[in-house]
Amino acid sequence: MDSARSWFQKFQPRDRLRSSTRKKDSMGNSGREDPQPISAEEASNLTKQRVAAAKQYIENHYKEQMKNLQERRERRNLLEKKLADADVSEEDQNNLLKFLEKKETEYMRLQRHKMGADDFELLTMIGKGAFGEVRVCREKTTGSVYAMKKLKKSEMLRRGQVEHVKAERNLLAEVESNCIVKLYCSFQDDEYLYLIMEYLPGGDMMTLLMRKDTLTDDEARFYVAETVLAIESIHKHNYIHRDIKPDNLLLDRYGHLRLSDFGLCKPLDCSTIEEDFSVWRKHGWNFKK
């Protein structure tokens, strides 16, 4: 309730604050300069802007809630259908449905919880870059192990890397693929931006190549195929990586490949590309074989 009240106060007209300030000044604080009052038209426009912002916020909030509720119902209906087709006993069906409800409740609770750096125990450092570092960390409540990418905001601003970091975060949040590193959550404080990602204990392709020197034909075909699938998974979402190298091809505990380090990735405007191709076709250029 307190958080809702504090949020609502952001949309209150500032003339209330000015009037309260003038009241304090009339009670004896004559040393403070009384702020200039705003006109009725400015106050009205300011109030309309805050009302529009509050309305948009509330609409988006309830749209998201309804979407989550609908997806939750769909997951339950899908499970009930699969259980009915699998000829599972009524007791086992009830137990599985209760287990699903428990997991859904835990997920909703995690969504409401605001993560922070204090929720993780820092372990070994596994990488260090120009304006950040990557550490193995353990979540204190669950004991799950993750890779924490910690980026210093001042360095990002100084080097002009803000858009690159935004693109990396957006790609990881948007693309769901077993071929790229998973992003579990992101948060920030006054100095750093944190990305909590999947920890892959198998090392990288550079280390594998240094250790084995030469891969067999089957091994080479396997890793090339998984690399192609990883690149394709981000191309489908109109991103290009721009930094493909063995150091950015990580391996999980089973030896499967994951594409990582999207700091140089770039989103593409495919509509512009289609327009370019249409212009070339008008001049009689055909790119089909």
Coordinates of C-alpha atoms in Angstrom, one line a residue:
M1 CA 0.0 0.0 0.0
D2 CA 2.8 2.4 0.8
S3 CA 4.5 1.7 -2.5
A4 CA 1.2 2.4 -4.3
R5 CA 0.8 5.6 -2.4
S6 CA 4.3 6.8 -3.2
W7 CA 3.8 5.9 -6.9
F8 CA 0.5 7.9 -7.0
Q9 CA 2.2 10.9 -5.4
K10 CA 4.4 11.2 -8.5
F11 CA 1.4 12.2 -10.5
Q12 CA 0.1 14.8 -8.0
P13 CA 0.1 18.5 -9.3
R14 CA 3.1 20.5 -8.2
D15 CA 0.9 23.4 -7.2
R16 CA 0.0 21.5 -4.0
L17 CA 3.7 21.4 -3.2
R18 CA 4.1 25.1 -3.9
S19 CA 1.1 25.9 -1.7
S20 CA 2.5 23.9 1.2
T21 CA 5.8 25.6 0.7
R22 CA 4.1 29.0 0.9
K23 CA 2.3 27.9 4.1
K24 CA 5.6 27.0 5.7
D25 CA 7.1 30.4 4.6
S26 CA 4.1 32.3 6.1
M27 CA 4.7 30.4 9.4
G28 CA 8.1 31.9 9.9
N29 CA 10.5 30.7 7.2
S30 CA 10.8 34.2 5.6
G31 CA 14.4 33.5 4.5
R32 CA 13.2 31.2 1.7
E33 CA 12.3 32.6 -1.6
D34 CA 8.7 31.9 -2.6
P35 CA 8.6 30.0 -5.9
Q36 CA 6.9 31.6 -8.9
P37 CA 3.3 30.4 -9.3
I38 CA 2.4 28.8 -12.5
S39 CA -0.6 29.9 -14.6
A40 CA -3.9 28.0 -14.6
E41 CA -3.3 26.8 -18.2
E42 CA 0.1 25.4 -17.3
A43 CA -1.3 23.7 -14.2
S44 CA -4.1 22.2 -16.3
N45 CA -1.8 20.8 -19.0
L46 CA 0.5 19.4 -16.3
T47 CA -2.4 17.7 -14.6
K48 CA -3.6 16.3 -17.9
Q49 CA -0.1 14.9 -18.6
R50 CA 0.0 13.2 -15.2
V51 CA -3.5 11.8 -15.6
A52 CA -2.6 10.4 -19.1
A53 CA 0.6 8.8 -17.7
A54 CA -1.3 7.3 -14.8
K55 CA -4.0 5.9 -17.1
Q56 CA -1.4 4.4 -19.4
Y57 CA 0.5 2.8 -16.5
I58 CA -2.7 1.3 -15.0
E59 CA -3.9 0.0 -18.4
N60 CA -0.5 -1.6 -19.1
H61 CA -0.4 -3.1 -15.6
Y62 CA -3.8 -4.8 -15.9
K63 CA -3.2 -5.9 -19.5
E64 CA -0.1 -7.7 -18.3
Q65 CA -2.0 -9.2 -15.4
M66 CA -4.8 -10.5 -17.7
K67 CA -2.2 -11.9 -20.1
N68 CA -0.4 -13.8 -17.3
L69 CA -3.8 -15.1 -16.1
Q70 CA -4.8 -16.3 -19.5
E71 CA -1.4 -18.0 -20.1
R72 CA -1.7 -19.7 -16.7
R73 CA -5.1 -21.1 -17.6
E74 CA -3.8 -22.3 -21.0
R75 CA -0.9 -24.2 -19.3
R76 CA -3.4 -25.8 -16.9
N77 CA -5.7 -26.8 -19.7
L78 CA -2.8 -28.2 -21.7
L79 CA -1.7 -30.3 -18.7
E80 CA -5.2 -31.6 -18.1
K81 CA -5.5 -32.6 -21.7
K82 CA -2.1 -34.5 -21.7
L83 CA -3.0 -36.3 -18.5
A84 CA -6.4 -37.4 -19.9
D85 CA -4.7 -38.7 -23.1
A86 CA -2.0 -40.5 -21.0
D87 CA -4.7 -42.4 -19.0
V88 CA -3.3 -41.3 -15.6
S89 CA -5.2 -42.1 -12.5
E90 CA -7.3 -39.5 -10.8
E91 CA -5.1 -39.3 -7.8
D92 CA -2.0 -38.8 -9.9
Q93 CA -3.8 -36.1 -11.9
N94 CA -4.7 -34.2 -8.8
N95 CA -1.1 -34.4 -7.5
L96 CA 0.3 -33.1 -10.8
L97 CA -2.2 -30.3 -10.9
K98 CA -1.4 -29.3 -7.3
F99 CA 2.3 -29.4 -8.2
L100 CA 1.7 -27.1 -11.2
E101 CA -0.3 -24.7 -9.0
K102 CA 2.6 -24.6 -6.5
K103 CA 5.1 -23.9 -9.2
E104 CA 2.9 -21.1 -10.7
T105 CA 2.6 -19.5 -7.3
E106 CA 6.3 -19.6 -6.7
Y107 CA 6.9 -18.1 -10.1
M108 CA 4.4 -15.2 -9.4
R109 CA 6.2 -14.6 -6.0
L110 CA 9.5 -14.4 -7.7
Q111 CA 8.2 -11.9 -10.2
R112 CA 7.0 -9.6 -7.4
H113 CA 10.4 -9.9 -5.6
K114 CA 12.9 -7.2 -6.7
M115 CA 16.3 -8.9 -7.1
G116 CA 19.5 -7.1 -6.0
A117 CA 23.2 -7.8 -5.7
D118 CA 22.7 -8.7 -2.0
D119 CA 20.6 -11.7 -3.1
F120 CA 23.7 -13.4 -4.5
E121 CA 27.0 -14.7 -3.1
L122 CA 29.9 -13.9 -5.3
L123 CA 32.3 -16.8 -6.1
T124 CA 35.0 -17.2 -8.7
M125 CA 35.8 -14.6 -11.4
I126 CA 35.7 -16.1 -14.8
G127 CA 36.1 -13.1 -17.1
K128 CA 37.0 -9.4 -17.1
G129 CA 36.4 -6.9 -19.9
A130 CA 36.9 -3.2 -20.6
F131 CA 34.1 -2.0 -18.4
G132 CA 32.8 -5.1 -16.6
E133 CA 33.5 -8.5 -15.2
V134 CA 31.8 -11.9 -15.1
R135 CA 31.6 -13.9 -11.8
V136 CA 30.2 -17.2 -10.8
C137 CA 27.6 -16.5 -8.1
R138 CA 25.1 -18.4 -6.0
E139 CA 21.6 -17.3 -5.1
K140 CA 21.3 -17.2 -1.4
T141 CA 17.7 -18.4 -1.1
T142 CA 17.8 -21.3 -3.6
G143 CA 21.5 -22.2 -3.8
S144 CA 21.3 -22.1 -7.7
V145 CA 24.5 -21.1 -9.4
Y146 CA 24.6 -18.4 -12.1
A147 CA 27.0 -16.2 -14.0
M148 CA 26.8 -12.6 -13.0
K149 CA 27.8 -10.0 -15.6
K150 CA 28.6 -6.7 -13.7
L151 CA 28.9 -3.6 -15.9
K152 CA 30.1 -0.2 -14.6
K153 CA 27.7 2.6 -15.7
S154 CA 30.2 5.4 -15.7
E155 CA 32.5 3.4 -18.1
M156 CA 29.7 2.5 -20.4
L157 CA 28.8 6.2 -20.6
R158 CA 32.4 7.3 -21.1
R159 CA 33.0 4.8 -23.9
G160 CA 29.6 5.3 -25.5
Q161 CA 28.5 1.7 -25.1
V162 CA 25.0 2.3 -23.7
E163 CA 23.2 1.4 -26.9
H164 CA 25.3 -1.8 -27.2
V165 CA 24.4 -2.9 -23.6
K166 CA 20.7 -2.2 -24.3
A167 CA 20.8 -4.3 -27.5
E168 CA 22.5 -7.1 -25.6
R169 CA 19.9 -7.1 -22.8
N170 CA 17.0 -6.8 -25.3
L171 CA 18.3 -9.7 -27.4
L172 CA 18.8 -12.0 -24.3
A173 CA 15.3 -11.1 -23.0
E174 CA 13.6 -11.5 -26.4
V175 CA 15.2 -14.6 -27.9
E176 CA 14.3 -18.0 -26.4
S177 CA 16.7 -20.6 -27.8
N178 CA 18.7 -23.5 -26.5
C179 CA 21.5 -22.3 -28.7
I180 CA 22.3 -19.1 -26.8
V181 CA 23.1 -18.2 -23.2
K182 CA 19.9 -17.7 -21.1
L183 CA 19.2 -14.5 -19.2
Y184 CA 17.3 -15.0 -16.0
C185 CA 17.0 -11.5 -14.7
S186 CA 18.6 -8.0 -14.7
F187 CA 18.8 -5.2 -12.2
Q188 CA 20.9 -2.2 -11.3
D189 CA 22.1 0.1 -8.5
D190 CA 23.7 3.5 -8.5
E191 CA 27.0 2.3 -10.0
Y192 CA 26.5 -1.0 -11.8
L193 CA 24.2 -2.9 -14.2
Y194 CA 23.8 -6.6 -13.4
L195 CA 22.9 -9.4 -15.8
I196 CA 22.2 -12.8 -14.2
M197 CA 22.8 -15.5 -16.8
E198 CA 23.1 -19.2 -17.3
Y199 CA 26.4 -20.6 -15.9
L200 CA 28.1 -22.9 -18.5
P201 CA 30.9 -25.0 -16.8
G202 CA 32.2 -26.5 -20.0
G203 CA 34.5 -23.6 -20.9
D204 CA 34.8 -22.2 -24.4
M205 CA 35.8 -23.4 -27.8
M206 CA 39.1 -21.6 -27.7
T207 CA 40.1 -23.6 -24.6
L208 CA 38.8 -26.8 -26.3
L209 CA 40.9 -26.1 -29.5
M210 CA 44.0 -25.4 -27.4
R211 CA 43.6 -28.6 -25.5
K212 CA 42.7 -30.9 -28.5
D213 CA 44.7 -29.0 -31.1
T214 CA 42.7 -30.7 -34.0
L215 CA 39.1 -31.8 -33.9
T216 CA 37.9 -34.9 -35.7
D217 CA 35.6 -34.5 -38.7
D218 CA 32.5 -35.6 -36.6
E219 CA 33.4 -33.1 -33.8
A220 CA 34.0 -30.3 -36.3
R221 CA 30.7 -30.9 -38.1
F222 CA 28.8 -31.1 -34.7
Y223 CA 30.2 -27.8 -33.4
V224 CA 29.8 -26.0 -36.8
A225 CA 26.2 -27.2 -37.0
E226 CA 25.4 -25.9 -33.5
T227 CA 27.1 -22.6 -34.3
V228 CA 25.0 -22.2 -37.4
L229 CA 21.8 -22.9 -35.4
A230 CA 22.9 -20.3 -32.8
I231 CA 23.5 -17.6 -35.4
E232 CA 20.2 -18.5 -37.1
S233 CA 18.3 -18.2 -33.8
I234 CA 19.3 -14.5 -33.4
H235 CA 18.9 -13.7 -37.2
K236 CA 15.3 -14.8 -36.9
H237 CA 14.8 -11.9 -34.5
N238 CA 16.6 -9.5 -36.7
Y239 CA 19.8 -9.2 -34.7
I240 CA 23.4 -9.7 -36.0
H241 CA 26.2 -10.7 -33.6
R242 CA 29.2 -9.1 -35.2
D243 CA 31.7 -10.8 -32.8
I244 CA 31.7 -14.5 -33.7
K245 CA 34.9 -16.1 -32.4
P246 CA 35.8 -19.2 -30.4
D247 CA 36.0 -17.3 -27.1
N248 CA 32.3 -16.5 -27.4
L249 CA 31.2 -20.1 -28.1
L250 CA 30.6 -21.6 -24.7
L251 CA 29.9 -25.3 -23.8
D252 CA 27.5 -26.6 -21.2
R253 CA 28.1 -29.6 -19.0
Y254 CA 26.9 -32.0 -21.7
G255 CA 29.2 -30.5 -24.4
H256 CA 26.5 -28.6 -26.3
L257 CA 27.4 -25.1 -27.6
R258 CA 25.9 -21.8 -26.6
L259 CA 26.5 -18.5 -28.3
S260 CA 27.4 -15.7 -25.8
D261 CA 28.7 -12.1 -25.4
F262 CA 26.2 -9.9 -27.4
G263 CA 27.9 -6.7 -26.5
L264 CA 28.5 -5.8 -30.2
C265 CA 25.2 -7.1 -31.5
K266 CA 23.0 -4.8 -33.6
P267 CA 19.3 -4.9 -34.3
L268 CA 18.4 -4.6 -38.0
D269 CA 15.5 -2.8 -39.7
C270 CA 14.4 -5.4 -42.1
S271 CA 11.9 -3.1 -43.8
T272 CA 14.9 -1.0 -45.1
I273 CA 16.6 -4.1 -46.4
E274 CA 13.5 -5.2 -48.3
E275 CA 13.3 -1.7 -49.8
D276 CA 16.9 -2.0 -51.0
F277 CA 16.3 -5.4 -52.5
S278 CA 13.1 -4.0 -54.3
V279 CA 15.2 -1.2 -55.8
W280 CA 17.8 -3.6 -57.0
R281 CA 15.1 -5.8 -58.6
K282 CA 13.8 -2.8 -60.5
H283 CA 17.2 -2.5 -62.2
G284 CA 17.0 -6.1 -63.3
W285 CA 19.4 -7.5 -60.6
N286 CA 18.4 -11.0 -59.7
F287 CA 20.0 -12.7 -56.6
K288 CA 18.4 -16.1 -57.1
K289 CA 20.5 -18.9 -58.4

